[in-house]
Short mmCIF file of C-alpha atoms (C1' of nucleotides) in Angstrom, two decimals:
data_model
loop_
_atom_site.label_atom_id
_atom_site.label_comp_id
_atom_site.label_asym_id
_atom_site.label_seq_id
_atom_site.Cartn_x
_atom_site.Cartn_y
_atom_site.Cartn_z
CA MET A 1 9.41 -31.42 -17.57
CA ASN A 2 7.93 -28.88 -20.01
CA LEU A 3 5.14 -30.99 -21.40
CA THR A 4 4.54 -30.21 -25.05
CA GLU A 5 1.09 -29.11 -26.11
CA LEU A 6 0.80 -32.24 -28.24
CA LYS A 7 1.45 -34.53 -25.30
CA ALA A 8 -0.91 -32.54 -23.13
CA ILE A 9 -3.62 -33.12 -25.73
CA GLN A 10 -2.78 -36.83 -26.01
CA LEU A 11 -2.86 -37.21 -22.24
CA ALA A 12 -6.18 -35.39 -22.03
CA GLU A 13 -7.57 -37.69 -24.72
CA LEU A 14 -6.42 -40.77 -22.86
CA PHE A 15 -8.08 -39.66 -19.62
CA SER A 16 -11.19 -38.65 -21.55
CA ALA A 17 -11.70 -42.35 -22.20
CA LEU A 18 -12.51 -42.73 -18.51
CA SER A 19 -14.20 -39.39 -17.97
CA ASP A 20 -17.74 -40.61 -18.42
CA ALA A 21 -19.65 -42.99 -16.15
CA SER A 22 -20.98 -45.09 -19.05
CA ARG A 23 -17.49 -45.66 -20.40
CA VAL A 24 -16.16 -46.43 -16.93
CA ARG A 25 -18.85 -49.08 -16.55
CA ILE A 26 -18.16 -50.51 -19.99
CA ILE A 27 -14.50 -50.82 -19.11
CA SER A 28 -15.28 -52.31 -15.71
CA LEU A 29 -17.16 -55.10 -17.48
CA LEU A 30 -14.50 -55.62 -20.14
CA ILE A 31 -11.88 -56.03 -17.42
CA GLU A 32 -13.56 -59.33 -16.59
CA GLY A 33 -13.35 -60.53 -20.18
CA GLU A 34 -14.61 -59.91 -23.68
CA MET A 35 -18.28 -59.20 -24.23
CA SER A 36 -20.67 -58.67 -27.10
CA VAL A 37 -22.41 -55.37 -27.63
CA SER A 38 -25.77 -56.75 -26.60
CA ALA A 39 -24.36 -58.37 -23.46
CA LEU A 40 -22.81 -55.04 -22.50
CA ALA A 41 -26.07 -53.25 -23.23
CA GLU A 42 -28.01 -55.65 -21.07
CA GLY A 43 -25.49 -55.59 -18.23
CA LEU A 44 -25.41 -51.82 -18.21
CA LYS A 45 -29.10 -51.20 -18.90
CA MET A 46 -28.19 -49.03 -21.85
CA THR A 47 -29.52 -49.20 -25.39
CA GLU A 48 -27.35 -51.11 -27.83
CA SER A 49 -27.05 -47.98 -29.88
CA ALA A 50 -25.64 -45.95 -27.00
CA VAL A 51 -23.18 -48.73 -26.16
CA SER A 52 -22.16 -49.02 -29.79
CA HIS A 53 -21.53 -45.29 -30.02
CA GLN A 54 -19.32 -45.38 -26.94
CA LEU A 55 -17.46 -48.45 -28.18
CA ARG A 56 -16.73 -46.65 -31.41
CA GLY A 57 -14.97 -43.87 -29.50
CA LEU A 58 -13.07 -46.34 -27.34
CA ARG A 59 -12.05 -48.23 -30.48
CA GLN A 60 -10.72 -45.06 -32.09
CA MET A 61 -8.69 -44.32 -28.96
CA ARG A 62 -7.34 -47.89 -29.18
CA ILE A 63 -8.71 -48.66 -25.74
CA VAL A 64 -10.79 -51.61 -26.92
CA ARG A 65 -10.47 -54.15 -29.70
CA ALA A 66 -13.32 -55.74 -31.67
CA ARG A 67 -13.54 -59.38 -32.74
CA LYS A 68 -16.35 -60.38 -35.04
CA GLU A 69 -17.93 -63.79 -34.73
CA GLY A 70 -20.96 -64.40 -36.91
CA ARG A 71 -23.20 -61.44 -36.41
CA GLN A 72 -21.95 -60.64 -32.97
CA VAL A 73 -18.98 -58.44 -32.19
CA PHE A 74 -17.01 -59.15 -29.06
CA TYR A 75 -15.10 -56.33 -27.45
CA SER A 76 -12.13 -56.58 -25.14
CA LEU A 77 -9.53 -54.24 -23.69
CA GLU A 78 -6.70 -53.50 -26.08
CA ASP A 79 -3.95 -53.62 -23.44
CA GLU A 80 -3.44 -53.46 -19.70
CA HIS A 81 -2.70 -49.74 -19.46
CA VAL A 82 -6.27 -48.58 -19.09
CA GLN A 83 -6.97 -51.32 -16.61
CA LYS A 84 -4.09 -50.04 -14.48
CA LEU A 85 -5.38 -46.48 -14.67
CA TYR A 86 -8.83 -47.77 -13.78
CA SER A 87 -7.71 -49.65 -10.68
CA MET A 88 -5.49 -46.82 -9.52
CA GLY A 89 -8.44 -44.46 -9.88
CA LEU A 90 -10.72 -46.86 -8.05
CA ASP A 91 -8.23 -47.04 -5.18
CA HIS A 92 -8.30 -43.27 -4.97
CA VAL A 93 -12.09 -43.18 -4.95
CA GLU A 94 -12.45 -45.97 -2.42
CA TYR A 95 -9.67 -45.30 0.06
CA GLY A 96 -8.38 -41.90 -1.00
CA MET B 1 -16.61 -56.46 -9.58
CA ASN B 2 -20.07 -54.93 -10.17
CA LEU B 3 -19.13 -51.29 -9.92
CA THR B 4 -21.92 -49.22 -8.41
CA GLU B 5 -23.28 -46.31 -10.38
CA LEU B 6 -22.04 -43.96 -7.66
CA LYS B 7 -18.49 -45.22 -7.94
CA ALA B 8 -18.64 -45.08 -11.72
CA ILE B 9 -19.61 -41.41 -11.43
CA GLN B 10 -16.86 -40.71 -8.91
CA LEU B 11 -14.29 -42.44 -11.09
CA ALA B 12 -15.46 -40.51 -14.14
CA GLU B 13 -15.16 -37.26 -12.15
CA LEU B 14 -11.65 -38.10 -11.07
CA PHE B 15 -10.53 -38.79 -14.63
CA SER B 16 -12.32 -35.69 -15.81
CA ALA B 17 -9.76 -33.70 -13.85
CA LEU B 18 -7.19 -34.82 -16.42
CA SER B 19 -9.45 -34.86 -19.46
CA ASP B 20 -8.58 -31.38 -20.69
CA ALA B 21 -5.22 -30.20 -22.03
CA SER B 22 -5.24 -26.99 -19.99
CA ARG B 23 -5.75 -28.89 -16.77
CA VAL B 24 -3.12 -31.45 -17.73
CA ARG B 25 -0.65 -28.62 -18.25
CA ILE B 26 -1.61 -26.96 -14.97
CA ILE B 27 -1.02 -30.23 -13.17
CA SER B 28 2.27 -30.82 -14.98
CA LEU B 29 3.51 -27.49 -13.61
CA LEU B 30 2.20 -28.11 -10.11
CA ILE B 31 4.04 -31.43 -10.02
CA GLU B 32 7.25 -29.41 -9.89
CA GLY B 33 6.03 -27.40 -6.94
CA GLU B 34 3.50 -24.84 -5.82
CA MET B 35 2.79 -21.85 -8.04
CA SER B 36 0.75 -18.68 -7.94
CA VAL B 37 -2.15 -18.13 -10.32
CA SER B 38 -0.25 -15.49 -12.29
CA ALA B 39 2.85 -17.67 -12.59
CA LEU B 40 0.69 -20.47 -13.93
CA ALA B 41 -1.02 -18.09 -16.32
CA GLU B 42 2.28 -16.83 -17.64
CA GLY B 43 3.84 -20.29 -17.92
CA LEU B 44 0.81 -21.62 -19.77
CA LYS B 45 0.08 -18.52 -21.85
CA MET B 46 -3.48 -18.49 -20.57
CA THR B 47 -5.40 -15.59 -19.07
CA GLU B 48 -5.45 -15.48 -15.28
CA SER B 49 -9.21 -15.72 -15.42
CA ALA B 50 -9.14 -18.95 -17.40
CA VAL B 51 -6.54 -20.42 -15.04
CA SER B 52 -8.54 -19.34 -12.02
CA HIS B 53 -11.67 -20.96 -13.38
CA GLN B 54 -9.86 -24.25 -13.93
CA LEU B 55 -8.25 -24.09 -10.50
CA ARG B 56 -11.66 -23.65 -8.98
CA GLY B 57 -12.78 -26.91 -10.51
CA LEU B 58 -9.62 -28.70 -9.45
CA ARG B 59 -10.05 -27.32 -5.93
CA GLN B 60 -13.62 -28.62 -5.75
CA MET B 61 -12.40 -32.05 -6.87
CA ARG B 62 -9.77 -31.85 -4.11
CA ILE B 63 -7.02 -32.24 -6.67
CA VAL B 64 -5.25 -29.01 -5.71
CA ARG B 65 -4.92 -27.03 -2.52
CA ALA B 66 -4.70 -23.23 -2.19
CA ARG B 67 -2.42 -21.33 0.17
CA LYS B 68 -2.88 -17.59 0.44
CA GLU B 69 0.11 -15.36 1.00
CA GLY B 70 -0.56 -11.66 0.84
CA ARG B 71 -2.50 -11.07 -2.30
CA GLN B 72 -1.14 -14.06 -4.08
CA VAL B 73 -2.58 -17.56 -3.91
CA PHE B 74 -0.22 -20.47 -4.31
CA TYR B 75 -1.59 -23.73 -5.58
CA SER B 76 -0.15 -27.20 -5.12
CA LEU B 77 -1.29 -30.78 -5.63
CA GLU B 78 -3.45 -32.07 -2.81
CA ASP B 79 -1.88 -35.53 -2.74
CA GLU B 80 0.22 -37.88 -4.84
CA HIS B 81 -2.64 -39.83 -6.41
CA VAL B 82 -3.17 -37.54 -9.35
CA GLN B 83 0.55 -37.32 -9.94
CA LYS B 84 0.66 -41.12 -10.17
CA LEU B 85 -2.22 -41.17 -12.63
CA TYR B 86 -0.49 -38.45 -14.60
CA SER B 87 2.81 -40.27 -14.91
CA MET B 88 1.17 -43.56 -15.72
CA GLY B 89 -0.80 -41.82 -18.46
CA LEU B 90 2.34 -40.13 -19.74
CA ASP B 91 4.09 -43.50 -19.95
CA HIS B 92 1.22 -44.79 -22.02
CA VAL B 93 1.33 -41.81 -24.35
CA GLU B 94 5.10 -41.87 -24.74
CA TYR B 95 5.90 -45.55 -24.97
CA GLY B 96 2.45 -47.19 -25.24
"C1'" DA C 1 -35.17 -64.56 -52.00
"C1'" DT C 2 -37.19 -62.94 -47.49
"C1'" DA C 3 -37.18 -62.41 -42.71
"C1'" DA C 4 -34.86 -62.06 -38.45
"C1'" DT C 5 -30.96 -60.69 -35.70
"C1'" DA C 6 -26.69 -58.03 -34.24
"C1'" DT C 7 -24.27 -54.08 -34.77
"C1'" DA C 8 -23.11 -49.53 -36.81
"C1'" DT C 9 -24.10 -45.00 -38.19
"C1'" DG C 10 -26.05 -40.27 -38.95
"C1'" DA C 11 -29.03 -36.52 -37.54
"C1'" DA C 12 -31.05 -34.04 -33.99
"C1'" DC C 13 -31.30 -32.38 -29.48
"C1'" DA C 14 -30.40 -31.29 -24.57
"C1'" DC C 15 -26.78 -30.69 -21.77
"C1'" DT C 16 -22.08 -29.63 -20.49
"C1'" DT C 17 -17.60 -27.33 -20.92
"C1'" DG C 18 -14.01 -23.85 -21.31
"C1'" DC C 19 -13.25 -19.67 -22.68
"C1'" DT C 20 -13.72 -14.22 -22.69
"C1'" DC C 21 -15.18 -10.05 -20.82
"C1'" DA C 22 -16.76 -7.32 -17.15
"C1'" DT C 23 -16.97 -6.84 -12.44
"C1'" DA C 24 -16.25 -7.99 -7.49
"C1'" DT C 25 -13.33 -8.91 -3.55
"C1'" DA C 26 -9.18 -8.79 -0.93
"C1'" DT C 27 -4.71 -7.05 0.08
"C1'" DT C 28 -0.90 -3.81 -0.09
"C1'" DC C 29 1.07 0.68 -0.88
"C1'" DA C 30 1.28 5.68 -1.18
"C1'" DT D 1 -8.32 7.33 2.13
"C1'" DG D 2 -7.59 6.03 -2.67
"C1'" DA D 3 -4.93 3.65 -6.27
"C1'" DA D 4 -2.77 -0.49 -7.66
"C1'" DT D 5 -2.34 -5.47 -7.75
"C1'" DA D 6 -3.79 -10.49 -7.46
"C1'" DT D 7 -7.36 -13.46 -7.65
"C1'" DA D 8 -12.28 -14.88 -7.95
"C1'" DT D 9 -16.69 -14.92 -9.93
"C1'" DG D 10 -20.84 -14.51 -12.96
"C1'" DA D 11 -22.93 -14.05 -17.48
"C1'" DG D 12 -22.78 -15.25 -22.06
"C1'" DC D 13 -21.46 -17.89 -25.88
"C1'" DA D 14 -19.24 -21.22 -29.17
"C1'" DA D 15 -17.93 -25.77 -29.28
"C1'" DG D 16 -18.16 -30.43 -27.63
"C1'" DT D 17 -20.61 -34.62 -25.63
"C1'" DG D 18 -23.94 -38.43 -24.89
"C1'" DT D 19 -28.18 -39.92 -25.78
"C1'" DT D 20 -32.36 -41.26 -28.70
"C1'" DC D 21 -34.52 -42.41 -32.88
"C1'" DA D 22 -34.48 -43.85 -37.50
"C1'" DT D 23 -32.06 -46.21 -40.81
"C1'" DA D 24 -28.17 -48.87 -42.91
"C1'" DT D 25 -25.24 -52.91 -43.22
"C1'" DA D 26 -23.90 -57.60 -42.43
"C1'" DT D 27 -24.90 -62.22 -41.21
"C1'" DT D 28 -27.77 -66.22 -40.47
"C1'" DA D 29 -32.03 -68.94 -40.90
"C1'" DT D 30 -36.26 -70.28 -43.38
#
DNA sequence: ATAATATATGAACACTTGCTCATATATTCA
DNA sequence: TGAATATATGAGCAAGTGTTCATATATTAT
């Protein structure tokens, strides 16, 4: 297949989105529907700042999308690709 | 789904296997069949030491398997899970 | 306007990661 | 046995990551 270095880097970046337990947990919540930063922070027992920092990275990778409503910002998954990767990975961890 | 912290960590570890361009390229070569450390090093233009260090990590994550033959060690993918993650990720990068 | 609330951001720091270089181990060959 | 070859490993280091803490920005309520 002779993967180009560029694509190797892009692939690595994509998988990096799920290479941290906090981000995995954020995504696992967003799979169930959109959530505000503070709701995520409470659900994950993380500070809002830490969640916000992670969301920023996920936003830049186009993994999540932000929707502002008043002073809250609701995040949701950008598309179904990451969700598919997530569930395939979970299968591997659970029954692999 | 209420992902446990343990599973979040395991998932993150699994995706970490593919979160670095060198490892992605190693895996992309191993998808085509088993290879010795030196063949990988040459194909990837990496030192054998660097390749060996990465293979060690992949071995510990049970992503690759080692088969010794004389003084060479041939590596191959442990199962098809990672290959599936890889090709799904590649789809996303190429047409996503 | 002022205060309160929700989120974002930057700096700082501890921790991790991936490499190089030197060295060790194992195997084959002379 | 000793030299050569293939791989593995440990130390050290530069670069990257994820958090906290302080502060900034935006929005709403009084």
